[in-house]
Coordinates of C-alpha atoms in Angstrom, one line a residue:
Chain A
M1 CA -129.6 182.1 66.0
N2 CA -128.1 183.3 62.7
I3 CA -127.9 181.3 59.5
V4 CA -125.7 182.8 56.9
F5 CA -125.7 181.8 53.2
S6 CA -122.7 182.7 51.1
T7 CA -124.7 181.9 48.0
K8 CA -128.1 183.3 47.2
P9 CA -131.0 180.8 46.5
S10 CA -133.9 182.0 44.4
E11 CA -136.7 184.0 46.0
K12 CA -138.9 180.9 46.0
H13 CA -136.3 178.9 47.9
Q14 CA -135.7 181.7 50.4
T15 CA -139.4 182.0 51.1
Y16 CA -139.7 178.2 51.5
L17 CA -137.0 178.3 54.2
T18 CA -138.1 181.4 56.1
E19 CA -141.7 180.2 56.1
K20 CA -140.8 176.7 57.3
F21 CA -138.4 177.9 60.0
S22 CA -139.6 180.8 62.1
K23 CA -137.0 180.7 64.8
P24 CA -133.6 181.2 63.1
D25 CA -132.7 184.5 61.3
F26 CA -131.7 183.9 57.7
Y27 CA -129.1 186.1 56.0
F28 CA -128.7 185.4 52.3
Y29 CA -125.6 186.8 50.5
E30 CA -124.6 186.3 46.9
K31 CA -120.9 185.8 47.7
M32 CA -118.5 185.3 50.6
D33 CA -117.2 188.8 50.2
M34 CA -120.6 190.1 51.2
A35 CA -121.2 187.3 53.8
Q36 CA -117.9 187.9 55.7
A37 CA -119.1 190.6 58.0
A38 CA -122.0 188.5 59.2
L39 CA -119.8 185.5 60.0
P40 CA -118.7 186.4 63.6
D41 CA -122.4 186.1 64.6
A42 CA -123.3 183.1 62.5
E43 CA -124.1 179.8 64.1
V44 CA -124.7 178.1 60.8
L45 CA -123.0 178.7 57.5
V46 CA -124.4 177.4 54.2
T47 CA -121.9 177.4 51.4
Y48 CA -120.6 175.6 48.3
G49 CA -117.3 175.5 50.2
G50 CA -114.8 176.8 47.6
D51 CA -114.9 180.2 49.5
L52 CA -113.8 178.8 52.9
T53 CA -110.4 179.8 54.2
P54 CA -108.6 179.1 57.5
E55 CA -108.9 182.8 58.4
L56 CA -112.6 182.8 57.8
I57 CA -113.1 179.8 60.1
R58 CA -111.0 181.5 62.8
K59 CA -113.1 184.6 62.6
S60 CA -116.3 182.7 62.9
K61 CA -116.3 182.4 66.6
K62 CA -119.9 181.3 67.1
L63 CA -119.9 178.8 64.1
K64 CA -121.2 175.4 65.1
W65 CA -122.3 173.9 61.8
I66 CA -121.2 174.2 58.1
M67 CA -123.7 172.9 55.6
L68 CA -121.8 172.3 52.3
L69 CA -123.9 172.6 49.1
S70 CA -121.3 170.4 47.4
A71 CA -119.7 167.0 47.9
G72 CA -116.0 167.4 47.2
M73 CA -113.8 168.1 50.2
D74 CA -110.6 169.1 48.4
D75 CA -109.1 172.4 49.5
M76 CA -111.2 172.7 52.6
P77 CA -109.6 174.2 55.8
L78 CA -110.2 170.9 57.6
N79 CA -107.6 171.4 60.3
E80 CA -109.2 174.7 61.5
I81 CA -112.7 173.2 61.2
E82 CA -111.7 170.2 63.3
E83 CA -109.9 172.4 65.9
A84 CA -113.0 174.5 66.3
G85 CA -115.2 171.4 66.7
I86 CA -117.5 172.6 63.9
L87 CA -120.0 170.1 62.6
M88 CA -119.9 169.6 58.9
T89 CA -122.5 168.1 56.5
N90 CA -122.7 168.0 52.8
V91 CA -125.1 167.1 49.9
R92 CA -123.6 163.8 49.1
G93 CA -126.1 161.9 47.0
I94 CA -127.7 164.7 45.1
H95 CA -125.2 164.4 42.3
K96 CA -126.1 160.9 41.5
T97 CA -128.9 161.5 39.0
P98 CA -127.2 164.1 36.8
M99 CA -123.8 162.4 37.0
S100 CA -125.1 159.0 36.0
E101 CA -127.0 160.5 33.1
Y102 CA -123.7 162.3 32.1
A103 CA -121.8 158.9 32.2
I104 CA -124.4 157.0 30.1
S105 CA -124.9 160.0 27.7
M106 CA -121.1 160.4 27.1
L107 CA -120.5 156.7 26.5
L108 CA -123.4 156.5 24.1
Q109 CA -122.1 159.6 22.4
V110 CA -118.7 158.0 21.8
Y111 CA -120.2 154.6 20.8
R112 CA -122.7 156.2 18.4
Q113 CA -120.3 158.6 16.8
A114 CA -122.2 161.8 17.8
K115 CA -119.4 164.1 16.7
A116 CA -119.1 162.7 13.2
M117 CA -122.9 162.6 12.9
M118 CA -123.1 166.3 13.7
K119 CA -120.3 167.2 11.2
N120 CA -122.2 165.2 8.6
Q121 CA -125.4 167.1 9.3
E122 CA -123.5 170.4 9.0
N123 CA -122.3 169.3 5.6
H124 CA -125.6 167.8 4.5
V125 CA -123.9 164.4 4.1
W126 CA -126.0 161.2 4.3
N127 CA -123.5 158.6 5.5
K128 CA -124.7 155.3 6.9
K129 CA -121.2 153.8 7.1
L130 CA -120.2 155.2 10.5
H131 CA -119.5 152.4 12.9
M132 CA -122.4 152.2 15.3
Q133 CA -121.7 150.3 18.5
E134 CA -123.9 149.1 21.3
I135 CA -123.2 149.8 25.0
S136 CA -125.5 146.9 25.9
G137 CA -123.7 143.7 26.7
S138 CA -120.4 145.4 27.5
T139 CA -118.4 145.5 30.8
M140 CA -118.1 148.5 33.0
V141 CA -115.6 149.0 35.8
V142 CA -116.8 151.7 38.1
V143 CA -113.9 153.0 40.3
G144 CA -115.5 154.5 43.4
A145 CA -118.6 152.4 44.4
G146 CA -120.4 155.1 46.5
A147 CA -123.8 156.6 45.8
I148 CA -122.8 158.0 42.4
G149 CA -121.0 154.9 41.3
Q150 CA -123.9 152.7 42.3
E151 CA -126.3 154.8 40.4
V152 CA -124.1 154.5 37.3
A153 CA -124.1 150.8 37.8
R154 CA -127.8 150.6 38.2
L155 CA -128.3 152.3 34.8
A156 CA -125.5 150.1 33.3
K157 CA -127.4 147.0 34.5
A158 CA -130.5 148.3 32.7
F159 CA -128.5 148.4 29.5
G160 CA -127.5 144.8 30.1
M161 CA -123.9 145.5 31.1
K162 CA -121.7 143.5 33.4
T163 CA -120.7 145.8 36.3
I164 CA -117.6 145.6 38.4
G165 CA -117.3 148.0 41.4
V166 CA -113.9 149.0 42.8
S167 CA -113.7 150.6 46.3
R168 CA -111.5 150.9 49.3
S169 CA -113.3 148.1 51.2
G170 CA -114.3 145.9 48.2
R171 CA -117.6 145.3 50.0
N172 CA -120.7 144.1 48.1
V173 CA -122.7 147.0 46.7
A174 CA -126.1 146.6 44.9
Y175 CA -126.1 146.7 41.1
F176 CA -122.5 145.4 40.9
D177 CA -121.9 141.9 39.6
Q178 CA -118.5 141.9 41.2
N179 CA -116.8 144.1 43.8
E180 CA -113.1 144.5 44.3
K181 CA -110.7 146.3 46.5
V182 CA -108.8 149.2 45.0
E183 CA -105.5 147.2 45.4
N184 CA -107.0 144.7 42.9
L185 CA -107.9 147.4 40.3
K186 CA -105.2 146.2 37.9
D187 CA -106.7 142.7 37.9
V188 CA -110.1 143.8 36.5
L189 CA -108.9 146.4 34.0
P190 CA -108.3 144.0 31.1
Q191 CA -112.0 143.1 31.1
A192 CA -113.2 146.7 31.0
D193 CA -114.9 148.1 27.9
F194 CA -115.7 151.2 30.0
I195 CA -113.8 152.6 33.0
V196 CA -115.9 155.2 34.9
S197 CA -113.9 157.0 37.6
V198 CA -115.8 158.7 40.4
L199 CA -113.0 158.9 42.9
P200 CA -112.7 162.0 45.1
S201 CA -109.4 163.7 45.6
T202 CA -107.7 162.3 48.7
N203 CA -104.1 161.4 49.6
E204 CA -104.8 157.8 48.6
T205 CA -106.4 158.6 45.1
R206 CA -104.0 161.3 43.9
Y207 CA -102.3 160.0 40.7
L208 CA -103.7 156.6 41.4
Y209 CA -103.9 155.8 37.6
T210 CA -100.5 155.3 36.0
M211 CA -99.4 154.4 32.5
E212 CA -99.5 150.7 33.6
H213 CA -103.2 151.0 34.3
F214 CA -103.9 152.3 30.8
K215 CA -101.7 149.6 29.2
L216 CA -103.8 147.0 31.0
M217 CA -107.1 148.3 29.6
P218 CA -108.2 146.9 26.2
D219 CA -107.3 149.1 23.2
H220 CA -110.9 149.7 22.5
A221 CA -111.6 150.9 26.1
V222 CA -113.2 154.2 27.0
F223 CA -112.0 155.9 30.1
L224 CA -114.4 158.4 31.7
N225 CA -113.4 160.6 34.6
M226 CA -116.1 162.6 36.4
G227 CA -114.6 162.3 40.0
R228 CA -111.6 164.5 40.5
G229 CA -108.9 165.5 38.0
D230 CA -105.9 164.7 40.0
V231 CA -106.4 161.0 40.0
V232 CA -104.4 160.9 36.8
S233 CA -101.8 163.3 35.3
T234 CA -102.5 165.0 32.1
D235 CA -99.3 163.6 30.6
V236 CA -100.3 160.1 31.3
L237 CA -103.7 160.6 29.8
L238 CA -102.2 162.2 26.6
E239 CA -99.6 159.4 26.3
A240 CA -102.3 156.7 26.7
I241 CA -104.5 158.3 24.0
R242 CA -101.6 159.1 21.6
N243 CA -100.2 155.5 22.0
Q244 CA -103.7 154.1 21.5
E245 CA -103.5 152.2 24.7
I246 CA -107.3 153.1 24.9
A247 CA -109.7 154.3 22.3
H248 CA -111.2 157.4 24.0
A249 CA -111.1 159.5 27.2
V250 CA -114.1 161.5 28.4
L251 CA -113.0 164.1 30.9
D252 CA -115.2 166.3 33.0
V253 CA -112.5 167.1 35.6
F254 CA -108.9 168.1 35.3
E255 CA -105.7 168.7 37.3
T256 CA -106.2 172.4 36.8
E257 CA -109.7 173.9 36.4
P258 CA -110.8 175.7 34.4
L259 CA -108.8 173.8 31.9
P260 CA -106.2 176.3 30.5
A261 CA -107.0 177.4 26.9
D262 CA -103.5 176.1 25.8
S263 CA -104.0 172.6 27.2
P264 CA -103.3 170.0 24.6
L265 CA -106.3 168.0 25.9
W266 CA -108.7 170.3 24.0
D267 CA -107.4 169.3 20.5
E268 CA -107.1 165.5 20.8
E269 CA -109.5 163.8 18.5
N270 CA -110.1 161.0 21.0
I271 CA -110.5 163.1 24.1
T272 CA -113.9 164.6 24.9
V273 CA -113.6 167.6 27.3
T274 CA -116.6 168.9 29.3
P275 CA -116.3 171.8 31.8
H276 CA -117.0 170.0 35.1
I277 CA -120.7 169.9 34.5
S278 CA -121.5 166.3 35.1
G279 CA -123.2 167.1 38.5
L280 CA -125.2 170.1 37.3
S281 CA -129.0 169.9 37.3
P282 CA -131.8 172.4 37.3
L283 CA -133.0 170.6 40.5
Y284 CA -129.6 171.0 42.2
M285 CA -130.6 173.7 44.7
S286 CA -134.0 172.2 45.5
R287 CA -132.4 168.9 46.3
G288 CA -129.6 170.6 48.3
L289 CA -132.0 172.7 50.3
E290 CA -134.2 169.7 51.0
I291 CA -131.2 168.0 52.7
F292 CA -130.4 171.3 54.5
S293 CA -133.9 171.7 55.7
Q294 CA -134.1 168.1 57.1
N295 CA -130.8 168.6 58.8
L296 CA -131.9 171.9 60.2
E297 CA -135.0 170.3 61.7
A298 CA -132.7 167.7 63.4
Y299 CA -130.3 170.4 64.5
L300 CA -133.0 172.6 66.0
S301 CA -134.3 169.5 67.9
A302 CA -130.8 168.8 69.1
K303 CA -130.9 165.5 67.3
I304 CA -127.4 165.7 65.8
E305 CA -127.4 162.0 65.2
D306 CA -130.4 162.3 62.8
M307 CA -128.5 164.7 60.5
Q308 CA -127.6 163.4 57.1
N309 CA -124.2 163.3 55.4
R310 CA -122.1 164.2 58.4
I311 CA -118.5 164.5 57.5
N312 CA -115.7 162.9 59.5
V313 CA -113.6 166.1 59.4
S314 CA -110.3 164.4 60.4
Q315 CA -110.6 161.8 57.6
G316 CA -112.0 164.4 55.1
Y317 CA -115.0 162.4 53.9
Chain B
M1 CA -133.1 122.6 -2.3
N2 CA -131.5 126.0 -3.1
I3 CA -131.2 128.9 -0.7
V4 CA -130.3 132.1 -2.4
F5 CA -128.9 135.2 -0.5
S6 CA -129.0 138.6 -2.2
T7 CA -126.6 139.9 0.4
K8 CA -123.3 138.4 1.3
P9 CA -122.7 137.5 5.0
S10 CA -119.2 137.3 6.3
E11 CA -117.1 134.1 5.7
K12 CA -117.6 133.3 9.4
H13 CA -121.4 133.5 9.0
Q14 CA -121.4 131.5 5.7
T15 CA -119.4 128.7 7.3
Y16 CA -121.7 128.7 10.3
L17 CA -124.8 128.1 8.0
T18 CA -123.2 125.6 5.7
E19 CA -121.8 123.5 8.6
K20 CA -125.0 123.6 10.5
F21 CA -127.3 122.7 7.6
S22 CA -125.9 120.0 5.2
K23 CA -129.0 119.4 3.1
P24 CA -129.7 122.7 1.4
D25 CA -127.4 124.3 -1.1
F26 CA -126.5 127.9 -0.2
Y27 CA -125.8 130.5 -2.8
F28 CA -124.4 133.8 -1.5
Y29 CA -124.5 136.8 -3.8
E30 CA -123.5 140.3 -2.9
K31 CA -126.4 141.9 -4.7
M32 CA -129.7 141.1 -6.3
D33 CA -128.1 141.9 -9.8
M34 CA -125.9 138.8 -9.2
A35 CA -128.5 136.7 -7.5
Q36 CA -131.2 137.1 -10.2
A37 CA -130.1 134.3 -12.4
A38 CA -130.3 131.9 -9.5
L39 CA -133.8 132.9 -8.5
P40 CA -135.8 130.5 -10.8
D41 CA -134.3 127.5 -9.0
A42 CA -134.5 129.0 -5.5
E43 CA -136.9 127.7 -2.8
V44 CA -135.7 130.2 -0.2
L45 CA -134.6 133.8 -0.7
V46 CA -132.8 135.7 2.1
T47 CA -132.8 139.5 1.4
Y48 CA -133.0 142.9 3.0
G49 CA -136.1 143.3 0.9
G50 CA -135.4 146.7 -0.8
D51 CA -134.3 144.7 -3.9
L52 CA -137.6 142.9 -4.4
T53 CA -139.8 143.7 -7.4
P54 CA -143.1 142.2 -8.8
E55 CA -141.1 141.0 -11.8
L56 CA -138.5 139.1 -9.7
I57 CA -141.3 137.4 -7.7
R58 CA -143.0 136.3 -10.9
K59 CA -139.7 134.9 -12.2
S60 CA -139.0 132.9 -9.0
K61 CA -141.3 130.0 -9.9
K62 CA -140.1 127.6 -7.2
L63 CA -139.9 130.2 -4.4
K64 CA -141.7 129.1 -1.2
W65 CA -140.2 131.3 1.5
I66 CA -138.7 134.8 1.7
M67 CA -136.6 135.6 4.8
L68 CA -136.3 139.3 5.2
L69 CA -133.3 140.6 7.1
S70 CA -135.2 143.8 7.8
A71 CA -138.5 144.7 9.5
G72 CA -140.1 147.4 7.4
M73 CA -142.5 146.2 4.8
D74 CA -142.9 149.4 2.8
D75 CA -142.5 149.1 -1.0
M76 CA -142.7 145.2 -0.9
P77 CA -144.5 143.6 -3.9
L78 CA -147.0 142.1 -1.4
N79 CA -149.7 141.4 -4.0
E80 CA -147.4 139.2 -6.1
I81 CA -146.0 137.5 -2.9
E82 CA -149.6 136.8 -1.7
E83 CA -150.7 135.5 -5.1
A84 CA -147.8 133.1 -5.3
G85 CA -148.6 131.9 -1.8
I86 CA -145.0 132.6 -0.7
L87 CA -144.3 132.4 3.1
M88 CA -142.7 135.5 4.5
T89 CA -140.8 136.0 7.7
N90 CA -138.7 138.9 9.0
V91 CA -136.2 139.9 11.8
R92 CA -138.7 141.8 13.9
G93 CA -137.2 142.2 17.3
I94 CA -133.5 142.5 16.5
H95 CA -133.7 146.3 16.2
K96 CA -134.8 146.8 19.7
T97 CA -131.4 147.1 21.4
P98 CA -129.7 149.6 19.0
M99 CA -132.9 151.6 18.5
S100 CA -133.6 152.0 22.2
E101 CA -130.0 153.0 22.7
Y102 CA -130.4 155.5 19.8
A103 CA -133.5 157.0 21.4
I104 CA -132.0 157.4 24.9
S105 CA -128.7 158.6 23.4
M106 CA -130.3 161.3 21.3
L107 CA -132.6 162.6 24.1
L108 CA -129.6 162.9 26.4
Q109 CA -127.7 164.6 23.7
V110 CA -130.4 167.2 23.3
Y111 CA -130.9 167.7 27.1
R112 CA -127.2 167.8 27.8
Q113 CA -126.3 170.2 25.0
A114 CA -123.9 167.9 23.3
K115 CA -123.6 170.1 20.2
A116 CA -122.7 173.3 22.1
M117 CA -120.3 171.3 24.3
M118 CA -118.5 170.1 21.2
K119 CA -118.3 173.6 19.7
N120 CA -116.9 174.8 23.0
Q121 CA -114.2 172.1 23.0
E122 CA -113.2 173.0 19.4
N123 CA -112.8 176.6 20.5
H124 CA -111.1 175.8 23.9
V125 CA -114.0 177.4 25.7
W126 CA -114.7 176.5 29.4
N127 CA -118.3 177.4 29.8
K128 CA -120.3 176.0 32.7
K129 CA -123.4 178.0 32.0
L130 CA -125.0 175.8 29.4
H131 CA -128.4 174.7 30.6
M132 CA -128.1 171.0 31.7
Q133 CA -131.3 169.2 31.9
E134 CA -132.2 165.7 33.3
I135 CA -134.2 163.2 31.4
S136 CA -135.0 161.4 34.7
G137 CA -138.5 162.2 36.0
S138 CA -139.9 163.3 32.7
T139 CA -142.8 161.9 30.7
M140 CA -142.3 159.9 27.5
V141 CA -145.1 159.1 25.1
V142 CA -144.0 156.2 22.9
V143 CA -146.2 156.0 19.7
G144 CA -146.0 152.3 18.6
A145 CA -145.9 150.0 21.6
G146 CA -144.4 147.0 19.9
A147 CA -141.1 145.2 20.7
I148 CA -139.0 148.4 20.0
G149 CA -141.3 150.8 21.8
Q150 CA -141.4 148.5 24.8
E151 CA -137.7 148.3 25.0
V152 CA -137.5 152.1 24.8
A153 CA -140.0 152.3 27.7
R154 CA -138.0 149.7 29.7
L155 CA -135.0 152.0 29.6
A156 CA -137.1 155.1 30.2
K157 CA -138.4 153.4 33.4
A158 CA -134.8 152.8 34.5
F159 CA -134.3 156.6 34.1
G160 CA -137.3 157.2 36.4
M161 CA -139.6 158.4 33.6
K162 CA -143.4 158.1 33.3
T163 CA -144.1 156.1 30.2
I164 CA -147.3 156.3 28.1
G165 CA -147.7 153.8 25.2
V166 CA -149.9 154.4 22.3
S167 CA -150.9 151.6 20.0
R168 CA -153.7 150.5 17.7
S169 CA -155.2 148.3 20.4
G170 CA -154.3 150.3 23.5
R171 CA -153.7 147.0 25.3
N172 CA -151.5 146.9 28.4
V173 CA -147.8 146.4 27.6
A174 CA -145.1 145.9 30.2
Y175 CA -143.0 149.0 31.1
F176 CA -145.7 151.4 30.3
D177 CA -147.5 153.2 33.1
Q178 CA -150.4 153.9 30.8
N179 CA -151.6 152.6 27.5
E180 CA -153.8 154.4 25.0
K181 CA -155.4 153.7 21.7
V182 CA -154.0 155.7 18.8
E183 CA -157.3 157.6 18.4
N184 CA -156.6 159.0 21.9
L185 CA -153.1 160.2 21.0
K186 CA -154.1 163.9 21.2
D187 CA -155.3 163.4 24.8
V188 CA -151.8 162.4 26.0
L189 CA -149.6 164.8 24.0
P190 CA -149.9 167.7 26.4
Q191 CA -148.2 165.6 29.1
A192 CA -145.3 164.6 26.9
D193 CA -141.8 165.9 27.5
F194 CA -140.6 163.4 24.9
I195 CA -142.6 161.9 22.0
V196 CA -140.8 158.8 20.5
S197 CA -142.4 157.6 17.3
V198 CA -141.7 154.0 16.2
L199 CA -144.6 153.7 13.9
P200 CA -144.2 151.7 10.6
S201 CA -145.5 153.0 7.3
T202 CA -149.0 151.7 6.7
N203 CA -152.2 153.2 5.3
E204 CA -153.2 154.0 8.8
T205 CA -150.0 155.8 9.9
R206 CA -149.2 157.8 6.8
Y207 CA -149.3 161.5 7.8
L208 CA -150.8 160.6 11.1
Y209 CA -149.1 163.6 12.8
T210 CA -150.6 167.0 11.8
M211 CA -149.9 170.5 12.9
E212 CA -152.6 170.1 15.6
H213 CA -150.6 167.3 17.2
F214 CA -147.5 169.5 17.5
K215 CA -149.6 172.4 18.9
L216 CA -150.8 170.1 21.6
M217 CA -147.3 169.1 22.6
P218 CA -145.6 171.3 25.3
D219 CA -143.3 174.0 23.9
H220 CA -140.3 172.3 25.5
A221 CA -141.2 168.9 24.0
V222 CA -138.7 166.9 22.0
F223 CA -140.1 164.8 19.1
L224 CA -138.0 161.8 18.0
N225 CA -138.9 159.8 14.9
M226 CA -137.1 156.5 14.2
G227 CA -140.1 154.6 12.7
R228 CA -140.9 155.7 9.2
G229 CA -140.5 159.1 7.7
D230 CA -144.0 159.4 6.1
V231 CA -145.8 159.6 9.4
V232 CA -145.3 163.3 9.2
S233 CA -144.7 165.7 6.4
T234 CA -141.5 167.7 6.2
D235 CA -143.5 170.9 5.9
V236 CA -145.4 170.2 9.2
L237 CA -142.2 169.4 11.0
L238 CA -140.5 172.6 9.7
E239 CA -143.5 174.7 10.7
A240 CA -143.7 173.1 14.2
I241 CA -140.0 173.8 14.8
R242 CA -139.9 177.3 13.3
N243 CA -143.0 178.3 15.2
Q244 CA -141.5 176.8 18.4
E245 CA -144.5 174.6 18.9
I246 CA -141.8 172.1 20.2
A247 CA -138.2 172.7 21.2
H248 CA -136.4 170.0 19.1
A249 CA -137.0 167.3 16.6
V250 CA -134.6 164.3 16.3
L251 CA -135.1 162.6 12.9
D252 CA -133.6 159.3 11.7
V253 CA -136.2 158.7 9.0
F254 CA -137.6 160.9 6.3
E255 CA -140.3 161.2 3.6
T256 CA -137.4 160.8 1.0
E257 CA -134.3 158.8 1.8
P258 CA -131.4 159.6 1.5
L259 CA -132.5 163.0 2.7
P260 CA -131.8 165.3 -0.4
A261 CA -128.8 167.6 0.1
D262 CA -131.0 170.6 -0.4
S263 CA -133.6 169.7 2.2
P264 CA -134.1 172.6 4.7
L265 CA -134.1 170.0 7.5
W266 CA -130.3 169.8 7.6
D267 CA -129.9 173.5 8.6
E268 CA -132.4 173.9 11.3
E269 CA -130.7 174.6 14.6
N270 CA -133.4 172.6 16.5
I271 CA -133.5 169.6 14.2
T272 CA -131.1 166.8 14.6
V273 CA -130.7 164.7 11.4
T274 CA -129.2 161.2 11.4
P275 CA -129.1 158.9 8.3
H276 CA -131.5 156.1 9.2
I277 CA -128.9 154.4 11.4
S278 CA -130.9 153.9 14.6
G279 CA -131.3 150.2 13.9
L280 CA -127.7 149.5 12.9
S281 CA -125.5 147.3 15.1
P282 CA -122.3 145.3 14.7
L283 CA -124.4 142.4 15.9
Y284 CA -127.2 142.9 13.3
M285 CA -126.2 140.0 11.0
S286 CA -125.5 137.6 13.8
R287 CA -128.9 138.2 15.3
G288 CA -130.7 138.1 11.9
L289 CA -129.0 134.8 10.9
E290 CA -129.9 133.4 14.3
I291 CA -133.6 133.9 13.6
F292 CA -133.1 132.6 10.0
S293 CA -131.3 129.6 11.3
Q294 CA -134.1 128.7 13.8
N295 CA -136.7 129.3 11.1
L296 CA -134.8 127.1 8.7
E297 CA -134.7 124.3 11.2
A298 CA -138.5 124.6 11.6
Y299 CA -138.9 124.8 7.8
L300 CA -136.8 121.7 7.1
S301 CA -138.9 119.8 9.7
A302 CA -142.1 121.0 8.0
K303 CA -143.0 122.8 11.2
I304 CA -144.1 126.0 9.6
E305 CA -146.1 126.9 12.8
D306 CA -142.8 127.1 14.7
M307 CA -141.3 129.7 12.5
Q308 CA -140.8 133.1 14.1
N309 CA -142.0 136.5 12.8
R310 CA -144.3 135.2 10.1
I311 CA -145.8 138.1 8.1
N312 CA -149.5 138.3 7.3
V313 CA -148.9 139.2 3.7
S314 CA -152.4 140.6 3.0
Q315 CA -152.2 142.9 6.0
G316 CA -148.5 143.9 5.4
Y317 CA -147.2 143.3 9.0

């Protein structure tokens, strides 16, 4: 049984896997270019997923399981994967620690004027007059109340915030004071000091936020998007910021990534741009391979039902 | 009975006090210069404290109570206050929310490369290669385990950190996994990813941290000082940073404040300077006057024992 990686884990991680599992043969390749030739004999493929194409899936005649080392399902050849009856699992959950730290970090950065502080240090200026705000006691609306949204809410509660979760089902989720269905999003926006969007890209979420949503948010609101960039158009974002419908936008994801060098988003005083790094962590690969390794144990014992994070390929999540 | 303020609260706050308390006469002055003439008839003085001198205390013949709207007792004319038998209270406790947010914010800022991120945005550079670290799972040593240190530890626990509190008594304090006496500080430093110093300035704390302490910290440690600046000399700090004994220092307090424009601290890549703003909050005055107002009720009912935050003037805290 051949397990092909289209990304190369460190020596330490490779040794961990080969020592733990003696039966399968592991093939570690740096990129899909190099992994391609090994695919027709692969039973398992471990990949970040961005390198998957319909053609590759069709060529991989023996493929039974794709382990994704990411969580976003956009641009996956889902039709081909479904037709071939390939099992798919991902690393949902491992992003929650870095992403929740990102959210809290960026909101604090905006509220505590980090940018102006740094300029003042550069210029040797001692200025105590910058307006320092507290995130404690504010209200956060988290749009997307899954594992990541819940972890953001858990930290927000530690900071004494009121938390409102918005999800498709509106079901009660721990660490949220209130839970609403996505069709009631507009009702809760006027209360939001912070709106944290962790929505994936699906047919239902694409361009979900319109100008009307930003008008409903308070003028002092901070909108943070670390889900997917196509939940709101760049034009709407720019208009909302330029018309001061909200005070600040923190963006880690964009309609087009990398964000083109000539995008007007870079230069807006009240927009903070980061290069889709909210989920990065030095522990990313260790955590991802831990899930893979548990899933591989279940797979080898033919206990498919014990495998974590199985994707419903037809629904795309 | 005259109550003199040497700082002017907002109209809203003034009205709140004068409506709540009908008996005393309130005199609100913007500065001590203007308040001076009213001091000989004042029974109560409300001040931030930096404007107090031995001479002013001697002139204030009727003064029975000084309400400090700050918490630091450095440079107070304590001898004269003690001789005159003047009662002293402060606003200890109201700094804990902004200061704990400051600490978490600054540690996240260092770990998540906020400065480099902002430079990249300025230059329209999409660079995913910056080393993102997590604060979760790290170990924090909080030196000074009072109300502020405890609040920092509470948030640190929410981020999954191990917390070690260091105090004079070494007594057990909530939210610390371990508590040590200050004489055992050196024993715990090698474990510290973060050292957060919230020590006040006293004879015991002055220049407490020596080069030996910084050598004991791990090379990757971040030292954050938001207590008082004279717990460590500027020279020791500079040497520790330049010799890479630690990775970064975040400084909100300094031996001399404002930090002189020609201080070498401003230009060090691995030192973050902020202008003693960790305790600032838009809610500062509301919270301070809430304590004053509760204390005034107790004072007017001659229930001195019910007054909060009474200072032991001879000990200076």
